[in-house]
Amino acid sequence: MIENKSAKRFLAIGAHFDDIEIGAGGFLALEQDRGNIIKAVIVADGDYDSLKGEKIRTKHTAREEGIKAFTHLGLNMADVECLEYPETKIPYDKEIICAIEQIINDFNPDIILTHWVHDTHQDHINTAMSVISAARYKYSLLMWEPVFPSGRLSTIPFAPHLYVDMSAYIGDKIKALESHKSQVHKFTKLNVKWIEGIVARAKFRGFECQADYAETFFVYRMKHK
């Protein structure tokens, strides 16, 4: 396939399998449909247990669910990379910064997306900090809105700067979220309406910008061309 020279390149970097879909699934599906080039990077391997020692998700399950989710957004396996860091133990150090910087140099994105840096999940915070450091020579960096329970107790509330009308892709976003069956099961056991909450927020953000559904982003910095 001949690459469209005018296509923009979007690099989304999330801590876990499901984070990118939660925060920017509709936006990425929209840009993919426009013919732009998308790459997704997941930092953690997806394997984790509950505090009681119960297995919530294995590496294999996380990757399988993640790849299926991304197909609903128009991506394939070649568009997705996992750095295989241990779940809940993502660091903020030279090694991870260099790993992300190498990906940035190789892919040369026009726009980078990652977590809200004032999230309350340690993996999300360290991923965002690592991206900020690794992307120091890049001029366009967006941070997606955290979803419950991440960011709930942050002393610095999320402030939306950019609204993306992704009404036409809300169905794709929901299918992507439903692909993470292990997460749906986990939240169902906790009596948390996970997908319903994410969709409700998108509906509210859409109301704020006179759309049916929207995703919002904090503009860390942006270069306009």
Short mmCIF file of C-alpha atoms in Angstrom, two decimals:
data_model
loop_
_atom_site.label_atom_id
_atom_site.label_comp_id
_atom_site.label_asym_id
_atom_site.label_seq_id
_atom_site.Cartn_x
_atom_site.Cartn_y
_atom_site.Cartn_z
CA MET A 1 0.00 0.00 0.00
CA ILE A 2 1.30 3.46 -0.93
CA GLU A 3 1.35 5.75 2.09
CA ASN A 4 -0.61 8.98 1.83
CA LYS A 5 2.05 11.70 2.13
CA SER A 6 -0.49 14.15 3.55
CA ALA A 7 -1.64 11.76 6.27
CA LYS A 8 -1.03 12.80 9.87
CA ARG A 9 0.59 10.39 12.31
CA PHE A 10 -1.00 9.82 15.73
CA LEU A 11 0.84 8.01 18.53
CA ALA A 12 -1.26 6.95 21.55
CA ILE A 13 0.62 5.71 24.62
CA GLY A 14 -1.34 4.08 27.43
CA ALA A 15 -0.26 2.29 30.57
CA HIS A 16 -2.62 -0.67 30.21
CA PHE A 17 -4.63 -2.61 27.66
CA ASP A 18 -7.97 -0.68 27.62
CA ASP A 19 -6.62 2.77 28.62
CA ILE A 20 -6.31 4.11 25.08
CA GLU A 21 -9.78 2.89 24.13
CA ILE A 22 -11.28 4.52 27.24
CA GLY A 23 -9.65 7.89 26.74
CA ALA A 24 -9.29 8.27 22.99
CA GLY A 25 -11.01 5.36 21.24
CA GLY A 26 -13.50 7.52 19.38
CA PHE A 27 -10.91 10.10 18.38
CA LEU A 28 -8.54 7.45 17.00
CA ALA A 29 -11.35 5.68 15.11
CA LEU A 30 -12.25 9.05 13.57
CA GLU A 31 -8.66 9.78 12.52
CA GLN A 32 -8.18 6.25 11.19
CA ASP A 33 -11.30 6.68 9.08
CA ARG A 34 -9.89 9.94 7.73
CA GLY A 35 -6.90 8.05 6.38
CA ASN A 36 -4.44 9.10 9.05
CA ILE A 37 -1.83 6.72 10.52
CA ILE A 38 -2.31 5.43 14.06
CA LYS A 39 0.11 3.62 16.35
CA ALA A 40 -0.83 2.40 19.84
CA VAL A 41 1.74 1.63 22.54
CA ILE A 42 0.80 -0.17 25.76
CA VAL A 43 3.42 0.00 28.48
CA ALA A 44 2.37 -2.79 30.90
CA ASP A 45 2.02 -6.48 30.06
CA GLY A 46 -1.54 -6.78 31.42
CA ASP A 47 -0.95 -9.51 34.00
CA TYR A 48 -2.34 -8.70 37.43
CA ASP A 49 -4.04 -10.12 40.52
CA SER A 50 -6.51 -8.69 43.02
CA LEU A 51 -5.43 -7.78 46.56
CA LYS A 52 -6.79 -11.20 47.57
CA GLY A 53 -4.43 -12.90 45.12
CA GLU A 54 -7.13 -13.75 42.58
CA LYS A 55 -6.02 -13.68 38.96
CA ILE A 56 -7.86 -10.88 37.15
CA ARG A 57 -6.06 -11.02 33.81
CA THR A 58 -3.11 -12.86 32.29
CA LYS A 59 -0.67 -11.46 29.73
CA HIS A 60 -2.23 -13.62 27.05
CA THR A 61 -5.78 -12.53 27.88
CA ALA A 62 -4.79 -8.87 28.03
CA ARG A 63 -3.12 -8.96 24.62
CA GLU A 64 -5.93 -10.99 23.05
CA GLU A 65 -8.60 -8.62 24.37
CA GLY A 66 -6.51 -5.57 23.46
CA ILE A 67 -5.91 -6.61 19.85
CA LYS A 68 -9.62 -7.41 19.41
CA ALA A 69 -10.54 -4.02 20.89
CA PHE A 70 -8.24 -2.13 18.54
CA THR A 71 -9.68 -3.89 15.49
CA HIS A 72 -12.99 -2.18 16.27
CA LEU A 73 -11.14 1.15 16.00
CA GLY A 74 -9.61 0.23 12.63
CA LEU A 75 -6.18 -0.85 13.87
CA ASN A 76 -4.46 -4.21 13.39
CA MET A 77 -1.70 -6.09 15.21
CA ALA A 78 1.03 -4.26 13.30
CA ASP A 79 -0.27 -0.96 14.71
CA VAL A 80 0.03 -2.09 18.34
CA GLU A 81 3.17 -2.49 20.47
CA CYS A 82 3.54 -3.58 24.10
CA LEU A 83 6.61 -2.71 26.18
CA GLU A 84 5.92 -5.57 28.64
CA TYR A 85 6.51 -3.70 31.92
CA PRO A 86 4.99 -5.37 35.02
CA GLU A 87 1.43 -4.29 35.73
CA THR A 88 1.13 -1.72 38.57
CA LYS A 89 4.93 -1.29 38.57
CA ILE A 90 5.57 1.03 35.64
CA PRO A 91 8.59 3.20 36.55
CA TYR A 92 9.58 6.71 35.66
CA ASP A 93 13.24 6.31 34.84
CA LYS A 94 15.83 6.53 32.09
CA GLU A 95 15.06 3.10 30.65
CA ILE A 96 11.38 3.69 29.95
CA ILE A 97 11.99 7.24 28.75
CA CYS A 98 14.57 6.00 26.25
CA ALA A 99 12.25 3.18 25.10
CA ILE A 100 9.42 5.61 24.43
CA GLU A 101 11.75 8.16 22.86
CA GLN A 102 13.01 5.50 20.42
CA ILE A 103 9.42 4.76 19.38
CA ILE A 104 8.77 8.48 18.92
CA ASN A 105 11.91 8.86 16.80
CA ASP A 106 11.04 5.84 14.65
CA PHE A 107 7.35 6.67 14.15
CA ASN A 108 7.76 10.47 13.99
CA PRO A 109 4.21 11.36 15.10
CA ASP A 110 2.50 14.65 14.42
CA ILE A 111 0.37 14.29 17.57
CA ILE A 112 1.04 12.26 20.73
CA LEU A 113 -1.72 11.25 23.14
CA THR A 114 -1.32 9.91 26.67
CA HIS A 115 -2.73 9.99 30.20
CA TRP A 116 -3.64 13.07 32.24
CA VAL A 117 -0.46 13.72 34.22
CA HIS A 118 -2.43 14.44 37.43
CA ASP A 119 -4.18 11.06 37.38
CA THR A 120 -4.21 9.09 40.64
CA HIS A 121 -3.11 5.70 39.27
CA GLN A 122 0.65 5.33 39.68
CA ASP A 123 1.01 3.54 36.32
CA HIS A 124 -0.89 6.31 34.55
CA ILE A 125 1.13 9.06 36.22
CA ASN A 126 4.50 7.45 35.44
CA THR A 127 3.47 6.74 31.85
CA ALA A 128 2.45 10.38 31.37
CA MET A 129 5.66 11.67 32.96
CA SER A 130 7.74 9.34 30.80
CA VAL A 131 5.96 10.52 27.66
CA ILE A 132 6.49 14.17 28.61
CA SER A 133 10.21 13.53 29.00
CA ALA A 134 10.53 11.36 25.89
CA ALA A 135 8.53 13.82 23.75
CA ARG A 136 10.51 16.89 24.77
CA TYR A 137 11.39 17.64 21.13
CA LYS A 138 7.82 17.18 19.89
CA TYR A 139 5.36 20.06 19.79
CA SER A 140 1.90 18.50 19.96
CA LEU A 141 0.93 16.52 23.06
CA LEU A 142 -2.62 15.80 24.23
CA MET A 143 -3.76 14.14 27.46
CA TRP A 144 -7.07 12.31 27.62
CA GLU A 145 -9.59 12.58 30.42
CA PRO A 146 -9.27 9.99 33.21
CA VAL A 147 -12.22 7.76 33.99
CA PHE A 148 -13.46 6.57 37.41
CA PRO A 149 -11.75 5.59 39.66
CA SER A 150 -8.57 7.08 38.15
CA GLY A 151 -8.28 10.80 38.75
CA ARG A 152 -11.21 10.83 41.18
CA LEU A 153 -9.17 12.11 44.11
CA SER A 154 -6.75 14.26 42.15
CA THR A 155 -5.99 17.60 43.78
CA ILE A 156 -5.81 19.11 40.27
CA PRO A 157 -9.06 18.47 38.38
CA PHE A 158 -8.98 17.59 34.70
CA ALA A 159 -9.59 20.66 32.51
CA PRO A 160 -10.83 19.93 28.98
CA HIS A 161 -9.30 22.16 26.32
CA LEU A 162 -10.12 20.19 23.17
CA TYR A 163 -13.49 18.61 22.39
CA VAL A 164 -13.62 15.94 19.67
CA ASP A 165 -17.04 15.12 18.22
CA MET A 166 -16.84 11.36 17.80
CA SER A 167 -20.59 10.72 17.68
CA ALA A 168 -20.29 8.56 14.56
CA TYR A 169 -17.81 6.28 16.37
CA ILE A 170 -19.45 5.77 19.77
CA GLY A 171 -20.58 2.31 18.63
CA ASP A 172 -17.00 1.37 17.74
CA LYS A 173 -15.79 2.65 21.10
CA ILE A 174 -18.39 0.58 22.95
CA LYS A 175 -17.44 -2.56 20.97
CA ALA A 176 -13.79 -1.93 21.81
CA LEU A 177 -14.59 -1.62 25.52
CA GLU A 178 -16.77 -4.74 25.44
CA SER A 179 -13.79 -6.66 24.03
CA HIS A 180 -12.08 -6.29 27.42
CA LYS A 181 -14.19 -9.02 28.96
CA SER A 182 -11.86 -9.45 31.95
CA GLN A 183 -12.34 -5.78 32.85
CA VAL A 184 -16.10 -5.92 32.36
CA HIS A 185 -16.19 -8.96 34.66
CA LYS A 186 -14.03 -7.23 37.28
CA PHE A 187 -16.18 -4.11 37.40
CA THR A 188 -19.42 -6.09 37.33
CA LYS A 189 -18.30 -7.94 40.48
CA LEU A 190 -17.66 -4.54 42.08
CA ASN A 191 -21.14 -3.37 41.02
CA VAL A 192 -19.56 -0.64 38.88
CA LYS A 193 -21.28 0.13 35.56
CA TRP A 194 -17.97 0.62 33.75
CA ILE A 195 -19.02 0.93 30.11
CA GLU A 196 -22.22 2.78 30.99
CA GLY A 197 -20.18 5.33 32.92
CA ILE A 198 -17.74 5.90 30.06
CA VAL A 199 -20.59 6.35 27.59
CA ALA A 200 -22.43 8.69 29.98
CA ARG A 201 -19.36 10.89 30.25
CA ALA A 202 -19.02 10.98 26.46
CA LYS A 203 -22.69 11.98 26.27
CA PHE A 204 -22.13 14.79 28.78
CA ARG A 205 -19.02 16.05 26.98
CA GLY A 206 -21.02 15.96 23.77
CA PHE A 207 -23.72 18.08 25.42
CA GLU A 208 -21.05 20.63 26.31
CA CYS A 209 -20.01 21.02 22.65
CA GLN A 210 -23.43 20.50 21.03
CA ALA A 211 -22.68 17.00 19.78
CA ASP A 212 -24.16 13.62 20.63
CA TYR A 213 -20.89 12.21 22.00
CA ALA A 214 -17.44 13.68 22.51
CA GLU A 215 -14.04 12.93 24.02
CA THR A 216 -12.03 15.69 25.63
CA PHE A 217 -8.31 16.36 25.97
CA PHE A 218 -6.01 18.60 27.96
CA VAL A 219 -3.67 20.36 25.53
CA TYR A 220 -0.23 20.04 27.10
CA ARG A 221 1.14 21.80 24.04
CA MET A 222 0.09 22.10 20.43
CA LYS A 223 1.74 23.38 17.29
CA HIS A 224 -0.71 24.59 14.67
CA LYS A 225 0.23 24.16 11.02
#
